Amino acid sequence: MRLPCCLLAIVGFSLCVPTTSYAVDLSPGDIVVSDPTADAVLRVDPRTGGVDVISSGGHLYSPHGIALDAAGNVIAVVDYNNVTEYGKIVHVDVSTGAQTVLAAFGHAANPWYPVVLPDGNILYSDYDSPASIRRLDITTGGISIVSEGGLLRHSLNMVLAGQKLFLTDHTGKLYLVDPRIVSVDLVTGAQAVVSSGDLLHRPYGITSDPATGLLYVADQGFEGLRDGRIIRVDPATGSQTLVSEGNLLWDPSDLAFDLNGELLVTDVRGNNPSAIVSVDPATGSQSLLASDVGPSVWGVAVFVPEPTTLFLLVCGAACLGRRRHPRP
C-alpha cells in the first residue's frame, strides 16, 4: 500500500540549519549511540570508553532510534515528539558528520526506530496508535505500509531476525501498560504475540543473538521502585529468563551485541549522566564500559564491517606482517 503524496519522503532534503560535524573513522567494534538531550550522534571507543561527536545539532533534534547502513553511516530517527518539527529520518555520514534528511513527515507520523534492510532500504516503527511498520525506499523516497494496527498498539524498538521483525509494544501514553513482544513476518505480513507480562514491565530495547536467535530485551527501572533488567526471550516459546538486574543497570534503553558476543547496554540513568554497560549474556555479569557518555544516551549500534571490507582489512594486515617479517 502506497501512502498519499503528502506523506512521501523528501529525499536529499537539507536546510541551512546550524550543524556541528566532525570527521570520524569507525573501526570494527566501535559503538555508535544517540543522545536526544544533546541532539547528537556519538562514537564510543570500546577499548578506552572515549567519546567523540560524529554530528550534532542541525536536523538531529532529539534522536532516539539509530541503525548503521552497510557503509557504517548512521540512520537516525529524530523529532519523535517535538511540537513544531515532528518526525524525520536522517542520514549522517560518519566520515564528515554531514546530515541528509531522507524523510520528513510533518505531523503525519511519529517514527521511533529504524532497521536497515539488506537491500539498503529502511524499515521504521511508527509509534502512534494504531502503530505501524513502514518501509522507506531510499532511491525513490516512496513510503509503503508493511504492517499496521492489529496487534500493534504503540511500537517502540525493533530488531530484524531472518524474515521476522520483533518489536517491543505496549498501550498507554504516559505509562507502559500491557507490555509485550510482537513479531511481524515480512513475507506473509502475519503478526503474533511472542511474549507478554511476567518479567516485562517497561521494555524498550530489543536485539537478537545472531548465533542462537534468542531475543534480549532492555527493561527500564521505574522511579527507584524497580531496577533495570535484561531479559532473554525465546521467540519460539515465549519463555522469559532474567539475565541481569540492578547494580549498574538503572534505566537501560537499548542494547546490541559487540564483536565478542557481549551485550552493550545504553543506560540513561535519569540523565545523571548516562553510561554504557557491558553484560555477559550467559552469566549476567556486568561491567562499566563507559561512564559520563552524555546527558541521555539512548539508541546503540555496533559497527560491523561488510565481509568484503573485513577481508581486505585482514589481508592488508597479513601483508604488512609479511613485509615486517620476511622469510629467512
C-alpha positions as a Python dict, from the first residue, in 0.01 Angstrom:
ca = {
    (1, 'M'): (0, 0, 0),
    (2, 'R'): (134, 342, -101),
    (3, 'L'): (83, 644, 118),
    (4, 'P'): (-64, 969, -18),
    (5, 'C'): (176, 1208, -186),
    (6, 'C'): (169, 1439, 116),
    (7, 'L'): (339, 1166, 319),
    (8, 'L'): (610, 1082, 69),
    (9, 'A'): (966, 1116, 188),
    (10, 'I'): (1164, 1422, 96),
    (11, 'V'): (1481, 1269, -46),
    (12, 'G'): (1810, 1453, -15),
    (13, 'F'): (1635, 1740, 163),
    (14, 'S'): (1863, 1975, 353),
    (15, 'L'): (1800, 2313, 515),
    (16, 'C'): (2051, 2570, 631),
    (17, 'V'): (2035, 2477, 996),
    (18, 'P'): (2329, 2501, 1237),
    (19, 'T'): (2517, 2172, 1237),
    (20, 'T'): (2832, 2067, 1418),
    (21, 'S'): (3009, 1799, 1215),
    (22, 'Y'): (3325, 1601, 1273),
    (23, 'A'): (3524, 1350, 1072),
    (24, 'V'): (3525, 1008, 1238),
    (25, 'D'): (3680, 687, 1108),
    (26, 'L'): (3492, 390, 1251),
    (27, 'S'): (3693, 83, 1343),
    (28, 'P'): (3540, -266, 1373),
    (29, 'G'): (3354, -290, 1702),
    (30, 'D'): (3318, 85, 1754),
    (31, 'I'): (2997, 184, 1930),
    (32, 'V'): (2760, 449, 1794),
    (33, 'V'): (2497, 599, 2025),
    (34, 'S'): (2230, 867, 2003),
    (35, 'D'): (2178, 1134, 2267),
    (36, 'P'): (1837, 1304, 2242),
    (37, 'T'): (1920, 1561, 2510),
    (38, 'A'): (2246, 1668, 2343),
    (39, 'D'): (2088, 1644, 1993),
    (40, 'A'): (2387, 1437, 1888),
    (41, 'V'): (2519, 1112, 1750),
    (42, 'L'): (2836, 993, 1924),
    (43, 'R'): (3114, 738, 1871),
    (44, 'V'): (3236, 546, 2177),
    (45, 'D'): (3567, 361, 2167),
    (46, 'P'): (3502, 15, 2321),
    (47, 'R'): (3866, -13, 2425),
    (48, 'T'): (3902, 316, 2613),
    (49, 'G'): (3547, 438, 2668),
    (50, 'G'): (3643, 764, 2497),
    (51, 'V'): (3362, 961, 2334),
    (52, 'D'): (3373, 1156, 2007),
    (53, 'V'): (3096, 1360, 1848),
    (54, 'I'): (3005, 1239, 1498),
    (55, 'S'): (2743, 1507, 1436),
    (56, 'S'): (2519, 1732, 1644),
    (57, 'G'): (2255, 1999, 1603),
    (58, 'G'): (2106, 2064, 1263),
    (59, 'H'): (1838, 1806, 1188),
    (60, 'L'): (1936, 1591, 1485),
    (61, 'Y'): (1664, 1718, 1714),
    (62, 'S'): (1616, 1458, 1987),
    (63, 'P'): (1747, 1150, 1800),
    (64, 'H'): (1636, 822, 1957),
    (65, 'G'): (1649, 508, 1745),
    (66, 'I'): (1957, 460, 1528),
    (67, 'A'): (2096, 200, 1290),
    (68, 'L'): (2405, 168, 1073),
    (69, 'D'): (2388, 107, 699),
    (70, 'A'): (2626, -119, 507),
    (71, 'A'): (2884, 160, 480),
    (72, 'G'): (2874, 230, 853),
    (73, 'N'): (2682, 556, 819),
    (74, 'V'): (2412, 641, 1071),
    (75, 'I'): (2038, 628, 1010),
    (76, 'A'): (1872, 827, 1288),
    (77, 'V'): (1505, 876, 1375),
    (78, 'V'): (1453, 1222, 1521),
    (79, 'D'): (1189, 1468, 1644),
    (80, 'Y'): (970, 1196, 1787),
    (81, 'N'): (760, 1436, 1996),
    (82, 'N'): (853, 1791, 1906),
    (83, 'V'): (558, 2027, 1864),
    (84, 'T'): (687, 2235, 1575),
    (85, 'E'): (905, 1993, 1380),
    (86, 'Y'): (787, 1639, 1402),
    (87, 'G'): (927, 1321, 1254),
    (88, 'K'): (1232, 1278, 1031),
    (89, 'I'): (1471, 1009, 920),
    (90, 'V'): (1821, 1150, 887),
    (91, 'H'): (2133, 1003, 723),
    (92, 'V'): (2461, 1100, 890),
    (93, 'D'): (2787, 1050, 701),
    (94, 'V'): (3031, 940, 972),
    (95, 'S'): (3334, 1047, 770),
    (96, 'T'): (3218, 1410, 756),
    (97, 'G'): (2927, 1441, 1000),
    (98, 'A'): (2712, 1576, 717),
    (99, 'Q'): (2337, 1529, 762),
    (100, 'T'): (2083, 1450, 490),
    (101, 'V'): (1710, 1423, 554),
    (102, 'L'): (1581, 1105, 389),
    (103, 'A'): (1221, 1155, 501),
    (104, 'A'): (1029, 1438, 667),
    (105, 'F'): (676, 1371, 785),
    (106, 'G'): (548, 1694, 939),
    (107, 'H'): (280, 1592, 1188),
    (108, 'A'): (173, 1291, 981),
    (109, 'A'): (386, 1030, 1158),
    (110, 'N'): (564, 960, 1484),
    (111, 'P'): (867, 749, 1381),
    (112, 'W'): (1065, 583, 1659),
    (113, 'Y'): (1317, 321, 1548),
    (114, 'P'): (1486, 224, 1217),
    (115, 'V'): (1610, -106, 1075),
    (116, 'V'): (1825, -113, 761),
    (117, 'L'): (1731, -395, 524),
    (118, 'P'): (1992, -594, 329),
    (119, 'D'): (1893, -403, 13),
    (120, 'G'): (1965, -72, 185),
    (121, 'N'): (1604, 35, 223),
    (122, 'I'): (1478, 128, 568),
    (123, 'L'): (1201, -4, 789),
    (124, 'Y'): (1083, 214, 1074),
    (125, 'S'): (829, 182, 1350),
    (126, 'D'): (560, 448, 1382),
    (127, 'Y'): (469, 487, 1747),
    (128, 'D'): (127, 646, 1701),
    (129, 'S'): (-191, 447, 1754),
    (130, 'P'): (-254, 241, 1559),
    (131, 'A'): (116, 169, 1535),
    (132, 'S'): (263, 61, 1205),
    (133, 'I'): (578, -63, 1036),
    (134, 'R'): (666, 130, 723),
    (135, 'R'): (926, 94, 451),
    (136, 'L'): (1125, 383, 307),
    (137, 'D'): (1267, 337, -42),
    (138, 'I'): (1592, 531, -28),
    (139, 'T'): (1607, 559, -407),
    (140, 'T'): (1260, 697, -479),
    (141, 'G'): (1161, 829, -137),
    (142, 'G'): (839, 629, -154),
    (143, 'I'): (688, 504, 170),
    (144, 'S'): (474, 192, 197),
    (145, 'I'): (298, 26, 489),
    (146, 'V'): (439, -315, 581),
    (147, 'S'): (207, -382, 876),
    (148, 'E'): (-43, -165, 1062),
    (149, 'G'): (-278, -196, 1356),
    (150, 'G'): (-386, -542, 1461),
    (151, 'L'): (-157, -645, 1746),
    (152, 'L'): (50, -328, 1712),
    (153, 'R'): (-58, -66, 1969),
    (154, 'H'): (240, 162, 2047),
    (155, 'S'): (551, 4, 1899),
    (156, 'L'): (899, 107, 2010),
    (157, 'N'): (1233, -58, 1930),
    (158, 'M'): (1263, -346, 1689),
    (159, 'V'): (1512, -595, 1551),
    (160, 'L'): (1521, -795, 1228),
    (161, 'A'): (1594, -1167, 1259),
    (162, 'G'): (1557, -1361, 936),
    (163, 'Q'): (1226, -1272, 776),
    (164, 'K'): (1070, -1153, 1102),
    (165, 'L'): (1068, -826, 1289),
    (166, 'F'): (1043, -839, 1668),
    (167, 'L'): (914, -528, 1844),
    (168, 'T'): (860, -405, 2197),
    (169, 'D'): (500, -289, 2220),
    (170, 'H'): (258, -154, 2481),
    (171, 'T'): (-54, 52, 2540),
    (172, 'G'): (-77, 383, 2723),
    (173, 'K'): (97, 714, 2664),
    (174, 'L'): (245, 826, 2995),
    (175, 'Y'): (292, 476, 3136),
    (176, 'L'): (366, 149, 2961),
    (177, 'V'): (68, -83, 3007),
    (178, 'D'): (38, -446, 2896),
    (179, 'P'): (395, -465, 2761),
    (180, 'R'): (477, -742, 2520),
    (181, 'I'): (695, -859, 2233),
    (182, 'V'): (523, -877, 1893),
    (183, 'S'): (653, -1034, 1574),
    (184, 'V'): (575, -932, 1216),
    (185, 'D'): (653, -1171, 930),
    (186, 'L'): (784, -958, 643),
    (187, 'V'): (690, -1221, 384),
    (188, 'T'): (336, -1306, 492),
    (189, 'G'): (255, -998, 700),
    (190, 'A'): (138, -1220, 987),
    (191, 'Q'): (150, -1072, 1337),
    (192, 'A'): (189, -1270, 1659),
    (193, 'V'): (239, -1204, 2029),
    (194, 'V'): (571, -1367, 2117),
    (195, 'S'): (574, -1298, 2491),
    (196, 'S'): (396, -1070, 2738),
    (197, 'G'): (374, -982, 3106),
    (198, 'D'): (581, -1174, 3364),
    (199, 'L'): (926, -1008, 3373),
    (200, 'L'): (834, -743, 3116),
    (201, 'H'): (743, -410, 3275),
    (202, 'R'): (894, -126, 3070),
    (203, 'P'): (1063, -292, 2771),
    (204, 'Y'): (1235, -61, 2525),
    (205, 'G'): (1545, -204, 2360),
    (206, 'I'): (1544, -539, 2185),
    (207, 'T'): (1812, -730, 1996),
    (208, 'S'): (1870, -1081, 1865),
    (209, 'D'): (2167, -1310, 1926),
    (210, 'P'): (2294, -1391, 1574),
    (211, 'A'): (2429, -1723, 1698),
    (212, 'T'): (2118, -1856, 1874),
    (213, 'G'): (1827, -1643, 1755),
    (214, 'L'): (1729, -1571, 2116),
    (215, 'L'): (1596, -1223, 2191),
    (216, 'Y'): (1735, -990, 2458),
    (217, 'V'): (1526, -706, 2597),
    (218, 'A'): (1628, -394, 2792),
    (219, 'D'): (1361, -330, 3055),
    (220, 'Q'): (1380, 6, 3232),
    (221, 'G'): (1359, 65, 3603),
    (222, 'F'): (1082, 282, 3741),
    (223, 'E'): (1141, 583, 3969),
    (224, 'G'): (1359, 388, 4210),
    (225, 'L'): (1086, 130, 4270),
    (226, 'R'): (1224, -130, 4033),
    (227, 'D'): (1572, -195, 3896),
    (228, 'G'): (1656, -206, 3530),
    (229, 'R'): (1698, -553, 3388),
    (230, 'I'): (1799, -755, 3085),
    (231, 'I'): (1559, -1033, 2987),
    (232, 'R'): (1615, -1320, 2747),
    (233, 'V'): (1312, -1429, 2544),
    (234, 'D'): (1284, -1747, 2339),
    (235, 'P'): (1097, -1642, 2022),
    (236, 'A'): (978, -1999, 1965),
    (237, 'T'): (815, -2050, 2305),
    (238, 'G'): (786, -1701, 2454),
    (239, 'S'): (964, -1814, 2772),
    (240, 'Q'): (1142, -1537, 2963),
    (241, 'T'): (1466, -1562, 3162),
    (242, 'L'): (1617, -1293, 3381),
    (243, 'V'): (1975, -1239, 3263),
    (244, 'S'): (2086, -946, 3479),
    (245, 'E'): (1923, -693, 3709),
    (246, 'G'): (2011, -385, 3914),
    (247, 'N'): (2366, -291, 4012),
    (248, 'L'): (2487, -90, 3707),
    (249, 'L'): (2150, -122, 3532),
    (250, 'W'): (1922, 167, 3622),
    (251, 'D'): (1728, 270, 3312),
    (252, 'P'): (1851, 58, 3019),
    (253, 'S'): (1709, 189, 2693),
    (254, 'D'): (1872, -9, 2412),
    (255, 'L'): (2121, -289, 2358),
    (256, 'A'): (2333, -454, 2091),
    (257, 'F'): (2587, -734, 2065),
    (258, 'D'): (2953, -643, 2027),
    (259, 'L'): (3203, -840, 1820),
    (260, 'N'): (3285, -1062, 2120),
    (261, 'G'): (2926, -1166, 2190),
    (262, 'E'): (2882, -934, 2489),
    (263, 'L'): (2574, -717, 2526),
    (264, 'L'): (2632, -342, 2518),
    (265, 'V'): (2353, -162, 2703),
    (266, 'T'): (2284, 211, 2697),
    (267, 'D'): (2154, 331, 3032),
    (268, 'V'): (2008, 681, 3057),
    (269, 'R'): (2033, 676, 3440),
    (270, 'G'): (1779, 953, 3478),
    (271, 'N'): (2009, 1181, 3273),
    (272, 'N'): (2255, 1175, 3560),
    (273, 'P'): (2466, 1124, 3336),
    (274, 'S'): (2422, 818, 3116),
    (275, 'A'): (2653, 520, 3065),
    (276, 'I'): (2722, 210, 2858),
    (277, 'V'): (2720, -118, 3049),
    (278, 'S'): (2862, -446, 2919),
    (279, 'V'): (2661, -755, 3018),
    (280, 'D'): (2764, -1118, 2970),
    (281, 'P'): (2452, -1284, 2820),
    (282, 'A'): (2548, -1621, 2969),
    (283, 'T'): (2631, -1522, 3327),
    (284, 'G'): (2469, -1180, 3361),
    (285, 'S'): (2790, -1028, 3496),
    (286, 'Q'): (2814, -652, 3444),
    (287, 'S'): (3099, -410, 3384),
    (288, 'L'): (3102, -38, 3318),
    (289, 'L'): (3235, 18, 2968),
    (290, 'A'): (3190, 395, 2955),
    (291, 'S'): (3062, 650, 3206),
    (292, 'D'): (2959, 1011, 3155),
    (293, 'V'): (2890, 935, 2789),
    (294, 'G'): (2637, 1216, 2754),
    (295, 'P'): (2325, 1357, 2918),
    (296, 'S'): (2096, 1076, 2800),
    (297, 'V'): (2237, 822, 2553),
    (298, 'W'): (1957, 614, 2406),
    (299, 'G'): (2000, 416, 2085),
    (300, 'V'): (2306, 199, 2027),
    (301, 'A'): (2462, 25, 1728),
    (302, 'V'): (2794, -155, 1676),
    (303, 'F'): (2999, -111, 1360),
    (304, 'V'): (3049, -445, 1189),
    (305, 'P'): (3230, -410, 854),
    (306, 'E'): (3093, -577, 545),
    (307, 'P'): (3259, -918, 482),
    (308, 'T'): (3448, -779, 180),
    (309, 'T'): (3583, -486, 381),
    (310, 'L'): (3679, -713, 669),
    (311, 'F'): (3857, -949, 426),
    (312, 'L'): (4058, -659, 284),
    (313, 'L'): (4149, -542, 634),
    (314, 'V'): (4270, -889, 731),
    (315, 'C'): (4462, -931, 405),
    (316, 'G'): (4619, -589, 447),
    (317, 'A'): (4730, -672, 798),
    (318, 'A'): (4872, -1004, 681),
    (319, 'C'): (5066, -835, 401),
    (320, 'L'): (5212, -581, 641),
    (321, 'G'): (5310, -861, 873),
    (322, 'R'): (5494, -1041, 593),
    (323, 'R'): (5680, -725, 499),
    (324, 'R'): (5786, -669, 857),
    (325, 'H'): (5888, -1032, 900),
    (326, 'P'): (6037, -1151, 568),
    (327, 'R'): (6107, -1514, 516),
    (328, 'P'): (6457, -1624, 621),
}
